[in-house]
Amino acid sequence: METAALKAKAAQIRMDLLRMIHGAKTGHTGGSLSNADILTALYYRVMNIDPQNPKWEKRDRFIASKGHSVESLWCILADLGFFPKEELTTFSQFGTRLIGHPNNKVAGIEMNTGALGHGLAISVGMALASKRDASGYRVFCLMGDGEQAEGSVWEAAMAGAHYKLDNLVGIIDRNRLQISGSTEDVMGLDPLEDKWASFGWNVVSIDGNDMESLVEALDAVPSIANKPTLIMANTVKGKGVSFAENVPHWHHHVPSDEQLEMALSELTALMESHIQEGQVR
């Protein structure tokens, strides 16, 4: 997809996840809205995947280490045909496969995740296997910024650089908010880019809600031989919904009927503007 189509698709995914959360009466709304652009760029532009053959050996792998923000991922996998879109209505209901964290009983999910700090270590193992088997696939790992307080993240970061895994891409959804408030108040992280660089990673800092920047950064990997890449995606929690942006309360919150209607109206207008942008180009 070209960037205008990706922007329109991201707006659609935001609408889908809001409807899903509203129907289920539960969900991590803020983080799913902030990472929607990242996942849209990955799944509709960057990653080599085949929804009709989800176990294709040479597929790129995606690990959602911040597994609690799974709602955007469920909506994308359904939209791509990994499972029927109608199944989204079962999200977080009794007996569903679509639980509140990634579940590898669903096609397109590589690992059960959500216990924060584990995803990058899993990704290091996958990337190392790809290198040793000469399989050629890449591994993308999405982490939260609050997750950077976990020591296991830094053990994995050290290993990724040690093994020269230039087929490994870590992405941090740097929205600066976690469930209990600002990341810098809970456990200060800055200068986060410098810390990752000191661990031997190629660090690229971008606006993680700007599709052009995402496409440029992700299309370039692997950009430096023998170095894993860390994309610092500076995002806005609740992105795309005016009353939810940068509001900690929306980390885990369900929109009311009126709020859903307002959010869908905003996102519909945004999607239509991006469709027109694509037509002009």
PDB file of C-alpha atoms in Angstrom:
ATOM      1  CA  MET A   1       0.000   0.000   0.000  1.00  0.00           C
ATOM      2  CA  GLU A   2       1.021   3.596  -0.613  1.00  0.00           C
ATOM      3  CA  THR A   3       1.072   5.967   2.356  1.00  0.00           C
ATOM      4  CA  ALA A   4      -2.342   7.581   1.770  1.00  0.00           C
ATOM      5  CA  ALA A   5      -3.985   4.153   1.628  1.00  0.00           C
ATOM      6  CA  LEU A   6      -2.093   3.101   4.762  1.00  0.00           C
ATOM      7  CA  LYS A   7      -3.368   6.186   6.599  1.00  0.00           C
ATOM      8  CA  ALA A   8      -6.935   5.404   5.565  1.00  0.00           C
ATOM      9  CA  LYS A   9      -6.488   1.772   6.617  1.00  0.00           C
ATOM     10  CA  ALA A  10      -5.155   2.839  10.038  1.00  0.00           C
ATOM     11  CA  ALA A  11      -8.256   4.977  10.566  1.00  0.00           C
ATOM     12  CA  GLN A  12     -10.439   2.005   9.654  1.00  0.00           C
ATOM     13  CA  ILE A  13      -8.557  -0.245  12.087  1.00  0.00           C
ATOM     14  CA  ARG A  14      -9.075   2.323  14.843  1.00  0.00           C
ATOM     15  CA  MET A  15     -12.813   2.293  14.175  1.00  0.00           C
ATOM     16  CA  ASP A  16     -12.899  -1.509  14.179  1.00  0.00           C
ATOM     17  CA  LEU A  17     -11.074  -1.787  17.481  1.00  0.00           C
ATOM     18  CA  LEU A  18     -13.277   0.817  19.139  1.00  0.00           C
ATOM     19  CA  ARG A  19     -16.394  -1.057  18.056  1.00  0.00           C
ATOM     20  CA  MET A  20     -14.873  -4.293  19.334  1.00  0.00           C
ATOM     21  CA  ILE A  21     -13.927  -2.830  22.718  1.00  0.00           C
ATOM     22  CA  HIS A  22     -17.308  -1.141  23.059  1.00  0.00           C
ATOM     23  CA  GLY A  23     -19.112  -4.406  22.333  1.00  0.00           C
ATOM     24  CA  ALA A  24     -16.943  -6.421  24.717  1.00  0.00           C
ATOM     25  CA  LYS A  25     -17.104  -3.767  27.469  1.00  0.00           C
ATOM     26  CA  THR A  26     -13.375  -4.221  28.056  1.00  0.00           C
ATOM     27  CA  GLY A  27     -10.073  -3.471  26.365  1.00  0.00           C
ATOM     28  CA  HIS A  28      -6.805  -1.535  26.342  1.00  0.00           C
ATOM     29  CA  THR A  29      -8.016   1.374  24.259  1.00  0.00           C
ATOM     30  CA  GLY A  30      -5.209   3.944  24.570  1.00  0.00           C
ATOM     31  CA  GLY A  31      -2.276   1.738  23.599  1.00  0.00           C
ATOM     32  CA  SER A  32      -4.154   0.071  20.757  1.00  0.00           C
ATOM     33  CA  LEU A  33      -4.934   3.481  19.290  1.00  0.00           C
ATOM     34  CA  SER A  34      -1.310   4.600  19.651  1.00  0.00           C
ATOM     35  CA  ASN A  35       0.135   1.500  17.954  1.00  0.00           C
ATOM     36  CA  ALA A  36      -2.393   1.280  15.098  1.00  0.00           C
ATOM     37  CA  ASP A  37      -0.181   3.163  12.639  1.00  0.00           C
ATOM     38  CA  ILE A  38       2.837   0.992  13.478  1.00  0.00           C
ATOM     39  CA  LEU A  39       0.938  -2.256  12.946  1.00  0.00           C
ATOM     40  CA  THR A  40      -0.729  -0.982   9.781  1.00  0.00           C
ATOM     41  CA  ALA A  41       2.653  -0.125   8.250  1.00  0.00           C
ATOM     42  CA  LEU A  42       4.042  -3.526   9.224  1.00  0.00           C
ATOM     43  CA  TYR A  43       1.174  -5.717   8.069  1.00  0.00           C
ATOM     44  CA  TYR A  44       0.041  -3.892   4.933  1.00  0.00           C
ATOM     45  CA  ARG A  45       3.398  -2.711   3.627  1.00  0.00           C
ATOM     46  CA  VAL A  46       6.539  -4.116   5.232  1.00  0.00           C
ATOM     47  CA  MET A  47       6.286  -7.711   6.404  1.00  0.00           C
ATOM     48  CA  ASN A  48       6.432 -10.728   4.104  1.00  0.00           C
ATOM     49  CA  ILE A  49       3.364 -12.725   5.173  1.00  0.00           C
ATOM     50  CA  ASP A  50       0.651 -14.844   3.577  1.00  0.00           C
ATOM     51  CA  PRO A  51      -2.727 -15.007   5.357  1.00  0.00           C
ATOM     52  CA  GLN A  52      -3.591 -18.079   3.280  1.00  0.00           C
ATOM     53  CA  ASN A  53      -0.415 -19.820   4.452  1.00  0.00           C
ATOM     54  CA  PRO A  54       0.183 -18.493   7.983  1.00  0.00           C
ATOM     55  CA  LYS A  55       2.866 -21.112   8.755  1.00  0.00           C
ATOM     56  CA  TRP A  56       4.927 -20.317   5.635  1.00  0.00           C
ATOM     57  CA  GLU A  57       8.508 -21.005   6.750  1.00  0.00           C
ATOM     58  CA  LYS A  58       9.985 -17.854   5.217  1.00  0.00           C
ATOM     59  CA  ARG A  59       7.370 -15.491   6.650  1.00  0.00           C
ATOM     60  CA  ASP A  60       8.516 -12.501   8.678  1.00  0.00           C
ATOM     61  CA  ARG A  61       7.659 -12.893  12.357  1.00  0.00           C
ATOM     62  CA  PHE A  62       5.867 -10.355  14.553  1.00  0.00           C
ATOM     63  CA  ILE A  63       5.887 -10.525  18.343  1.00  0.00           C
ATOM     64  CA  ALA A  64       3.557  -8.216  20.290  1.00  0.00           C
ATOM     65  CA  SER A  65       5.541  -7.987  23.500  1.00  0.00           C
ATOM     66  CA  LYS A  66       3.101  -5.359  24.780  1.00  0.00           C
ATOM     67  CA  GLY A  67       0.441  -7.990  24.404  1.00  0.00           C
ATOM     68  CA  HIS A  68      -2.212  -6.149  26.394  1.00  0.00           C
ATOM     69  CA  SER A  69      -2.689  -3.796  23.417  1.00  0.00           C
ATOM     70  CA  VAL A  70      -3.835  -6.672  21.230  1.00  0.00           C
ATOM     71  CA  GLU A  71      -7.060  -5.098  19.981  1.00  0.00           C
ATOM     72  CA  SER A  72      -5.473  -3.397  16.962  1.00  0.00           C
ATOM     73  CA  LEU A  73      -3.684  -6.642  16.100  1.00  0.00           C
ATOM     74  CA  TRP A  74      -6.900  -8.706  16.232  1.00  0.00           C
ATOM     75  CA  CYS A  75      -8.599  -6.227  13.904  1.00  0.00           C
ATOM     76  CA  ILE A  76      -5.727  -6.295  11.404  1.00  0.00           C
ATOM     77  CA  LEU A  77      -5.478 -10.088  11.352  1.00  0.00           C
ATOM     78  CA  ALA A  78      -9.234 -10.312  10.758  1.00  0.00           C
ATOM     79  CA  ASP A  79      -9.110  -7.660   8.041  1.00  0.00           C
ATOM     80  CA  LEU A  80      -6.338  -9.578   6.258  1.00  0.00           C
ATOM     81  CA  GLY A  81      -8.257 -12.846   6.420  1.00  0.00           C
ATOM     82  CA  PHE A  82      -6.312 -14.808   9.031  1.00  0.00           C
ATOM     83  CA  PHE A  83      -9.709 -15.515  10.617  1.00  0.00           C
ATOM     84  CA  PRO A  84     -13.304 -14.413   9.910  1.00  0.00           C
ATOM     85  CA  LYS A  85     -13.963 -10.770  10.717  1.00  0.00           C
ATOM     86  CA  GLU A  86     -17.252 -11.757  12.381  1.00  0.00           C
ATOM     87  CA  GLU A  87     -15.214 -13.398  15.134  1.00  0.00           C
ATOM     88  CA  LEU A  88     -14.221  -9.946  16.420  1.00  0.00           C
ATOM     89  CA  THR A  89     -17.638  -9.783  18.108  1.00  0.00           C
ATOM     90  CA  THR A  90     -16.504 -12.583  20.454  1.00  0.00           C
ATOM     91  CA  PHE A  91     -13.562 -10.582  21.814  1.00  0.00           C
ATOM     92  CA  SER A  92     -13.062 -11.256  25.541  1.00  0.00           C
ATOM     93  CA  GLN A  93     -16.279 -13.275  25.750  1.00  0.00           C
ATOM     94  CA  PHE A  94     -16.559 -16.706  27.384  1.00  0.00           C
ATOM     95  CA  GLY A  95     -14.960 -19.433  25.262  1.00  0.00           C
ATOM     96  CA  THR A  96     -13.457 -17.067  22.681  1.00  0.00           C
ATOM     97  CA  ARG A  97     -10.079 -17.467  21.037  1.00  0.00           C
ATOM     98  CA  LEU A  98      -9.759 -13.676  20.917  1.00  0.00           C
ATOM     99  CA  ILE A  99      -8.714 -13.060  24.496  1.00  0.00           C
ATOM    100  CA  GLY A 100      -7.155  -9.896  25.883  1.00  0.00           C
ATOM    101  CA  HIS A 101      -3.619 -10.961  24.923  1.00  0.00           C
ATOM    102  CA  PRO A 102      -2.201 -12.642  21.798  1.00  0.00           C
ATOM    103  CA  ASN A 103      -3.199 -16.307  21.657  1.00  0.00           C
ATOM    104  CA  ASN A 104      -1.247 -18.625  19.364  1.00  0.00           C
ATOM    105  CA  LYS A 105      -4.286 -20.811  18.785  1.00  0.00           C
ATOM    106  CA  VAL A 106      -5.203 -18.070  16.279  1.00  0.00           C
ATOM    107  CA  ALA A 107      -3.544 -18.050  12.850  1.00  0.00           C
ATOM    108  CA  GLY A 108      -1.052 -15.214  12.549  1.00  0.00           C
ATOM    109  CA  ILE A 109       0.010 -15.240  16.215  1.00  0.00           C
ATOM    110  CA  GLU A 110       3.514 -16.616  16.779  1.00  0.00           C
ATOM    111  CA  MET A 111       3.573 -16.706  20.590  1.00  0.00           C
ATOM    112  CA  ASN A 112       1.324 -16.089  23.569  1.00  0.00           C
ATOM    113  CA  THR A 113       2.570 -12.783  24.970  1.00  0.00           C
ATOM    114  CA  GLY A 114       1.675 -10.129  27.467  1.00  0.00           C
ATOM    115  CA  ALA A 115       3.858 -10.913  30.456  1.00  0.00           C
ATOM    116  CA  LEU A 116       5.931  -7.790  29.879  1.00  0.00           C
ATOM    117  CA  GLY A 117       9.652  -8.132  29.258  1.00  0.00           C
ATOM    118  CA  HIS A 118       9.498 -11.495  27.469  1.00  0.00           C
ATOM    119  CA  GLY A 119       8.813 -10.561  23.861  1.00  0.00           C
ATOM    120  CA  LEU A 120      12.250  -9.287  22.881  1.00  0.00           C
ATOM    121  CA  ALA A 121      13.992 -12.382  24.263  1.00  0.00           C
ATOM    122  CA  ILE A 122      11.654 -14.579  22.184  1.00  0.00           C
ATOM    123  CA  SER A 123      12.379 -12.396  19.164  1.00  0.00           C
ATOM    124  CA  VAL A 124      16.145 -12.712  19.668  1.00  0.00           C
ATOM    125  CA  GLY A 125      15.785 -16.499  19.591  1.00  0.00           C
ATOM    126  CA  MET A 126      13.710 -16.385  16.408  1.00  0.00           C
ATOM    127  CA  ALA A 127      16.121 -14.001  14.678  1.00  0.00           C
ATOM    128  CA  LEU A 128      19.097 -16.141  15.679  1.00  0.00           C
ATOM    129  CA  ALA A 129      17.344 -19.243  14.299  1.00  0.00           C
ATOM    130  CA  SER A 130      16.730 -17.428  11.016  1.00  0.00           C
ATOM    131  CA  LYS A 131      20.424 -16.570  10.775  1.00  0.00           C
ATOM    132  CA  ARG A 132      21.634 -20.074  11.601  1.00  0.00           C
ATOM    133  CA  ASP A 133      19.153 -21.744   9.245  1.00  0.00           C
ATOM    134  CA  ALA A 134      19.767 -19.142   6.511  1.00  0.00           C
ATOM    135  CA  SER A 135      15.982 -18.788   6.313  1.00  0.00           C
ATOM    136  CA  GLY A 136      16.072 -15.083   5.517  1.00  0.00           C
ATOM    137  CA  TYR A 137      13.069 -13.991   7.544  1.00  0.00           C
ATOM    138  CA  ARG A 138      13.045 -10.918   9.757  1.00  0.00           C
ATOM    139  CA  VAL A 139      11.624 -10.554  13.249  1.00  0.00           C
ATOM    140  CA  PHE A 140       9.729  -7.467  14.427  1.00  0.00           C
ATOM    141  CA  CYS A 141       9.029  -6.970  18.135  1.00  0.00           C
ATOM    142  CA  LEU A 142       6.690  -4.270  19.442  1.00  0.00           C
ATOM    143  CA  MET A 143       7.357  -3.207  23.030  1.00  0.00           C
ATOM    144  CA  GLY A 144       5.751  -0.696  25.345  1.00  0.00           C
ATOM    145  CA  ASP A 145       7.768   2.083  26.897  1.00  0.00           C
ATOM    146  CA  GLY A 146       6.690   1.160  30.426  1.00  0.00           C
ATOM    147  CA  GLU A 147       8.005  -2.318  29.598  1.00  0.00           C
ATOM    148  CA  GLN A 148      11.524  -0.871  29.396  1.00  0.00           C
ATOM    149  CA  ALA A 149      11.677  -1.046  33.199  1.00  0.00           C
ATOM    150  CA  GLU A 150      11.932  -4.852  32.910  1.00  0.00           C
ATOM    151  CA  GLY A 151      15.478  -6.141  33.254  1.00  0.00           C
ATOM    152  CA  SER A 152      14.863  -8.994  30.826  1.00  0.00           C
ATOM    153  CA  VAL A 153      14.454  -6.435  28.031  1.00  0.00           C
ATOM    154  CA  TRP A 154      18.041  -5.338  28.515  1.00  0.00           C
ATOM    155  CA  GLU A 155      19.396  -8.874  28.712  1.00  0.00           C
ATOM    156  CA  ALA A 156      17.734  -9.552  25.360  1.00  0.00           C
ATOM    157  CA  ALA A 157      19.046  -6.258  23.958  1.00  0.00           C
ATOM    158  CA  MET A 158      22.577  -7.263  24.909  1.00  0.00           C
ATOM    159  CA  ALA A 159      22.151 -10.671  23.243  1.00  0.00           C
ATOM    160  CA  GLY A 160      20.689  -9.188  20.064  1.00  0.00           C
ATOM    161  CA  ALA A 161      23.743  -6.988  19.582  1.00  0.00           C
ATOM    162  CA  HIS A 162      26.178  -9.746  20.586  1.00  0.00           C
ATOM    163  CA  TYR A 163      24.842 -12.080  17.907  1.00  0.00           C
ATOM    164  CA  LYS A 164      24.818  -9.288  15.295  1.00  0.00           C
ATOM    165  CA  LEU A 165      21.138  -9.811  14.507  1.00  0.00           C
ATOM    166  CA  ASP A 166      20.544  -7.286  11.743  1.00  0.00           C
ATOM    167  CA  ASN A 167      17.336  -9.204  10.902  1.00  0.00           C
ATOM    168  CA  LEU A 168      15.863  -8.128  14.268  1.00  0.00           C
ATOM    169  CA  VAL A 169      13.817  -4.939  14.668  1.00  0.00           C
ATOM    170  CA  GLY A 170      12.636  -3.717  18.046  1.00  0.00           C
ATOM    171  CA  ILE A 171       9.931  -1.059  18.043  1.00  0.00           C
ATOM    172  CA  ILE A 172       9.015   0.911  21.149  1.00  0.00           C
ATOM    173  CA  ASP A 173       5.549   2.457  21.288  1.00  0.00           C
ATOM    174  CA  ARG A 174       6.855   5.551  23.095  1.00  0.00           C
ATOM    175  CA  ASN A 175       3.591   7.194  24.156  1.00  0.00           C
ATOM    176  CA  ARG A 176       5.048   8.128  27.576  1.00  0.00           C
ATOM    177  CA  LEU A 177       2.032   6.872  29.522  1.00  0.00           C
ATOM    178  CA  GLN A 178       1.404   3.622  31.363  1.00  0.00           C
ATOM    179  CA  ILE A 179      -1.431   2.391  33.533  1.00  0.00           C
ATOM    180  CA  SER A 180      -0.279   4.315  36.614  1.00  0.00           C
ATOM    181  CA  GLY A 181       0.695   7.556  34.874  1.00  0.00           C
ATOM    182  CA  SER A 182       3.697   9.075  33.105  1.00  0.00           C
ATOM    183  CA  THR A 183       6.562   6.685  32.426  1.00  0.00           C
ATOM    184  CA  GLU A 184       8.994   9.309  33.648  1.00  0.00           C
ATOM    185  CA  ASP A 185       7.169   9.561  36.986  1.00  0.00           C
ATOM    186  CA  VAL A 186       6.791   5.805  37.451  1.00  0.00           C
ATOM    187  CA  MET A 187      10.336   4.842  36.389  1.00  0.00           C
ATOM    188  CA  GLY A 188      12.353   7.381  34.439  1.00  0.00           C
ATOM    189  CA  LEU A 189      13.584   6.062  31.089  1.00  0.00           C
ATOM    190  CA  ASP A 190      15.267   8.993  29.360  1.00  0.00           C
ATOM    191  CA  PRO A 191      17.671   9.219  27.626  1.00  0.00           C
ATOM    192  CA  LEU A 192      16.159   6.034  26.194  1.00  0.00           C
ATOM    193  CA  GLU A 193      17.668   6.337  22.697  1.00  0.00           C
ATOM    194  CA  ASP A 194      21.167   6.667  24.183  1.00  0.00           C
ATOM    195  CA  LYS A 195      20.671   3.590  26.348  1.00  0.00           C
ATOM    196  CA  TRP A 196      19.726   1.431  23.368  1.00  0.00           C
ATOM    197  CA  ALA A 197      22.616   2.803  21.309  1.00  0.00           C
ATOM    198  CA  SER A 198      25.020   1.989  24.138  1.00  0.00           C
ATOM    199  CA  PHE A 199      23.803  -1.621  23.968  1.00  0.00           C
ATOM    200  CA  GLY A 200      24.947  -1.796  20.346  1.00  0.00           C
ATOM    201  CA  TRP A 201      21.698  -1.177  18.474  1.00  0.00           C
ATOM    202  CA  ASN A 202      21.105   1.066  15.476  1.00  0.00           C
ATOM    203  CA  VAL A 203      18.575   3.538  16.883  1.00  0.00           C
ATOM    204  CA  VAL A 204      16.112   5.398  14.655  1.00  0.00           C
ATOM    205  CA  SER A 205      13.805   7.909  16.353  1.00  0.00           C
ATOM    206  CA  ILE A 206      10.623   8.875  14.487  1.00  0.00           C
ATOM    207  CA  ASP A 207       7.072  10.141  14.868  1.00  0.00           C
ATOM    208  CA  GLY A 208       5.334   6.797  15.301  1.00  0.00           C
ATOM    209  CA  ASN A 209       1.970   8.181  14.218  1.00  0.00           C
ATOM    210  CA  ASP A 210       3.336   9.628  10.971  1.00  0.00           C
ATOM    211  CA  MET A 211       2.912   7.053   8.232  1.00  0.00           C
ATOM    212  CA  GLU A 212       5.585   8.494   5.934  1.00  0.00           C
ATOM    213  CA  SER A 213       8.166   8.291   8.735  1.00  0.00           C
ATOM    214  CA  LEU A 214       7.129   4.754   9.650  1.00  0.00           C
ATOM    215  CA  VAL A 215       7.327   3.542   6.057  1.00  0.00           C
ATOM    216  CA  GLU A 216      10.732   5.157   5.519  1.00  0.00           C
ATOM    217  CA  ALA A 217      12.187   3.641   8.701  1.00  0.00           C
ATOM    218  CA  LEU A 218      10.678   0.174   8.308  1.00  0.00           C
ATOM    219  CA  ASP A 219      11.372  -0.124   4.573  1.00  0.00           C
ATOM    220  CA  ALA A 220      15.066   0.523   5.314  1.00  0.00           C
ATOM    221  CA  VAL A 221      15.686  -2.415   7.663  1.00  0.00           C
ATOM    222  CA  PRO A 222      18.136  -3.984   7.924  1.00  0.00           C
ATOM    223  CA  SER A 223      19.808  -0.599   7.531  1.00  0.00           C
ATOM    224  CA  ILE A 224      23.195  -1.369   9.144  1.00  0.00           C
ATOM    225  CA  ALA A 225      24.914  -4.714   8.665  1.00  0.00           C
ATOM    226  CA  ASN A 226      25.469  -6.800  11.806  1.00  0.00           C
ATOM    227  CA  LYS A 227      23.394  -4.500  14.034  1.00  0.00           C
ATOM    228  CA  PRO A 228      19.823  -4.939  15.240  1.00  0.00           C
ATOM    229  CA  THR A 229      17.597  -1.902  14.746  1.00  0.00           C
ATOM    230  CA  LEU A 230      15.569  -0.152  17.436  1.00  0.00           C
ATOM    231  CA  ILE A 231      12.833   2.162  16.177  1.00  0.00           C
ATOM    232  CA  MET A 232      11.801   4.667  18.809  1.00  0.00           C
ATOM    233  CA  ALA A 233       8.244   5.352  17.662  1.00  0.00           C
ATOM    234  CA  ASN A 234       7.153   8.501  19.495  1.00  0.00           C
ATOM    235  CA  THR A 235       3.385   8.204  19.622  1.00  0.00           C
ATOM    236  CA  VAL A 236       0.321   9.705  21.286  1.00  0.00           C
ATOM    237  CA  LYS A 237      -1.676   7.443  23.557  1.00  0.00           C
ATOM    238  CA  GLY A 238      -5.281   7.402  22.342  1.00  0.00           C
ATOM    239  CA  LYS A 239      -4.200   8.738  18.922  1.00  0.00           C
ATOM    240  CA  GLY A 240      -7.058   9.587  16.564  1.00  0.00           C
ATOM    241  CA  VAL A 241      -9.719  10.151  19.214  1.00  0.00           C
ATOM    242  CA  SER A 242      -9.588  13.745  20.403  1.00  0.00           C
ATOM    243  CA  PHE A 243     -10.945  13.200  23.911  1.00  0.00           C
ATOM    244  CA  ALA A 244      -8.684  10.180  24.563  1.00  0.00           C
ATOM    245  CA  GLU A 245      -5.356  11.552  23.388  1.00  0.00           C
ATOM    246  CA  ASN A 246      -2.714  11.793  26.144  1.00  0.00           C
ATOM    247  CA  VAL A 247      -5.270  10.919  28.837  1.00  0.00           C
ATOM    248  CA  PRO A 248      -3.944   8.205  31.212  1.00  0.00           C
ATOM    249  CA  HIS A 249      -7.523   7.167  32.070  1.00  0.00           C
ATOM    250  CA  TRP A 250      -7.861   5.698  28.567  1.00  0.00           C
ATOM    251  CA  HIS A 251      -5.128   3.089  29.126  1.00  0.00           C
ATOM    252  CA  HIS A 252      -7.907   0.601  29.885  1.00  0.00           C
ATOM    253  CA  HIS A 253     -11.281   2.214  29.355  1.00  0.00           C
ATOM    254  CA  VAL A 254     -14.442   1.509  27.361  1.00  0.00           C
ATOM    255  CA  PRO A 255     -16.154   4.265  25.366  1.00  0.00           C
ATOM    256  CA  SER A 256     -19.778   5.004  26.141  1.00  0.00           C
ATOM    257  CA  ASP A 257     -22.347   4.938  23.341  1.00  0.00           C
ATOM    258  CA  GLU A 258     -21.995   8.693  22.909  1.00  0.00           C
ATOM    259  CA  GLN A 259     -18.182   8.571  22.988  1.00  0.00           C
ATOM    260  CA  LEU A 260     -18.137   5.762  20.421  1.00  0.00           C
ATOM    261  CA  GLU A 261     -20.352   7.772  18.087  1.00  0.00           C
ATOM    262  CA  MET A 262     -18.125  10.842  18.488  1.00  0.00           C
ATOM    263  CA  ALA A 263     -14.929   8.843  17.910  1.00  0.00           C
ATOM    264  CA  LEU A 264     -16.312   7.089  14.830  1.00  0.00           C
ATOM    265  CA  SER A 265     -17.371  10.434  13.385  1.00  0.00           C
ATOM    266  CA  GLU A 266     -13.860  11.857  13.843  1.00  0.00           C
ATOM    267  CA  LEU A 267     -12.191   8.781  12.365  1.00  0.00           C
ATOM    268  CA  THR A 268     -14.598   8.565   9.425  1.00  0.00           C
ATOM    269  CA  ALA A 269     -13.731  12.139   8.479  1.00  0.00           C
ATOM    270  CA  LEU A 270     -10.031  11.325   8.834  1.00  0.00           C
ATOM    271  CA  MET A 271     -10.318   8.207   6.689  1.00  0.00           C
ATOM    272  CA  GLU A 272     -12.208  10.052   3.968  1.00  0.00           C
ATOM    273  CA  SER A 273      -9.577  12.802   3.879  1.00  0.00           C
ATOM    274  CA  HIS A 274      -6.833  10.204   3.383  1.00  0.00           C
ATOM    275  CA  ILE A 275      -8.811   8.491   0.620  1.00  0.00           C
ATOM    276  CA  GLN A 276      -9.100  11.847  -1.158  1.00  0.00           C
ATOM    277  CA  GLU A 277      -5.373  12.430  -0.580  1.00  0.00           C
ATOM    278  CA  GLY A 278      -4.642   9.155  -2.376  1.00  0.00           C
ATOM    279  CA  GLN A 279      -6.926  10.061  -5.282  1.00  0.00           C
ATOM    280  CA  VAL A 280      -5.209  13.424  -5.739  1.00  0.00           C
ATOM    281  CA  ARG A 281      -1.823  11.685  -5.894  1.00  0.00           C
TER     282      ARG A 281
END
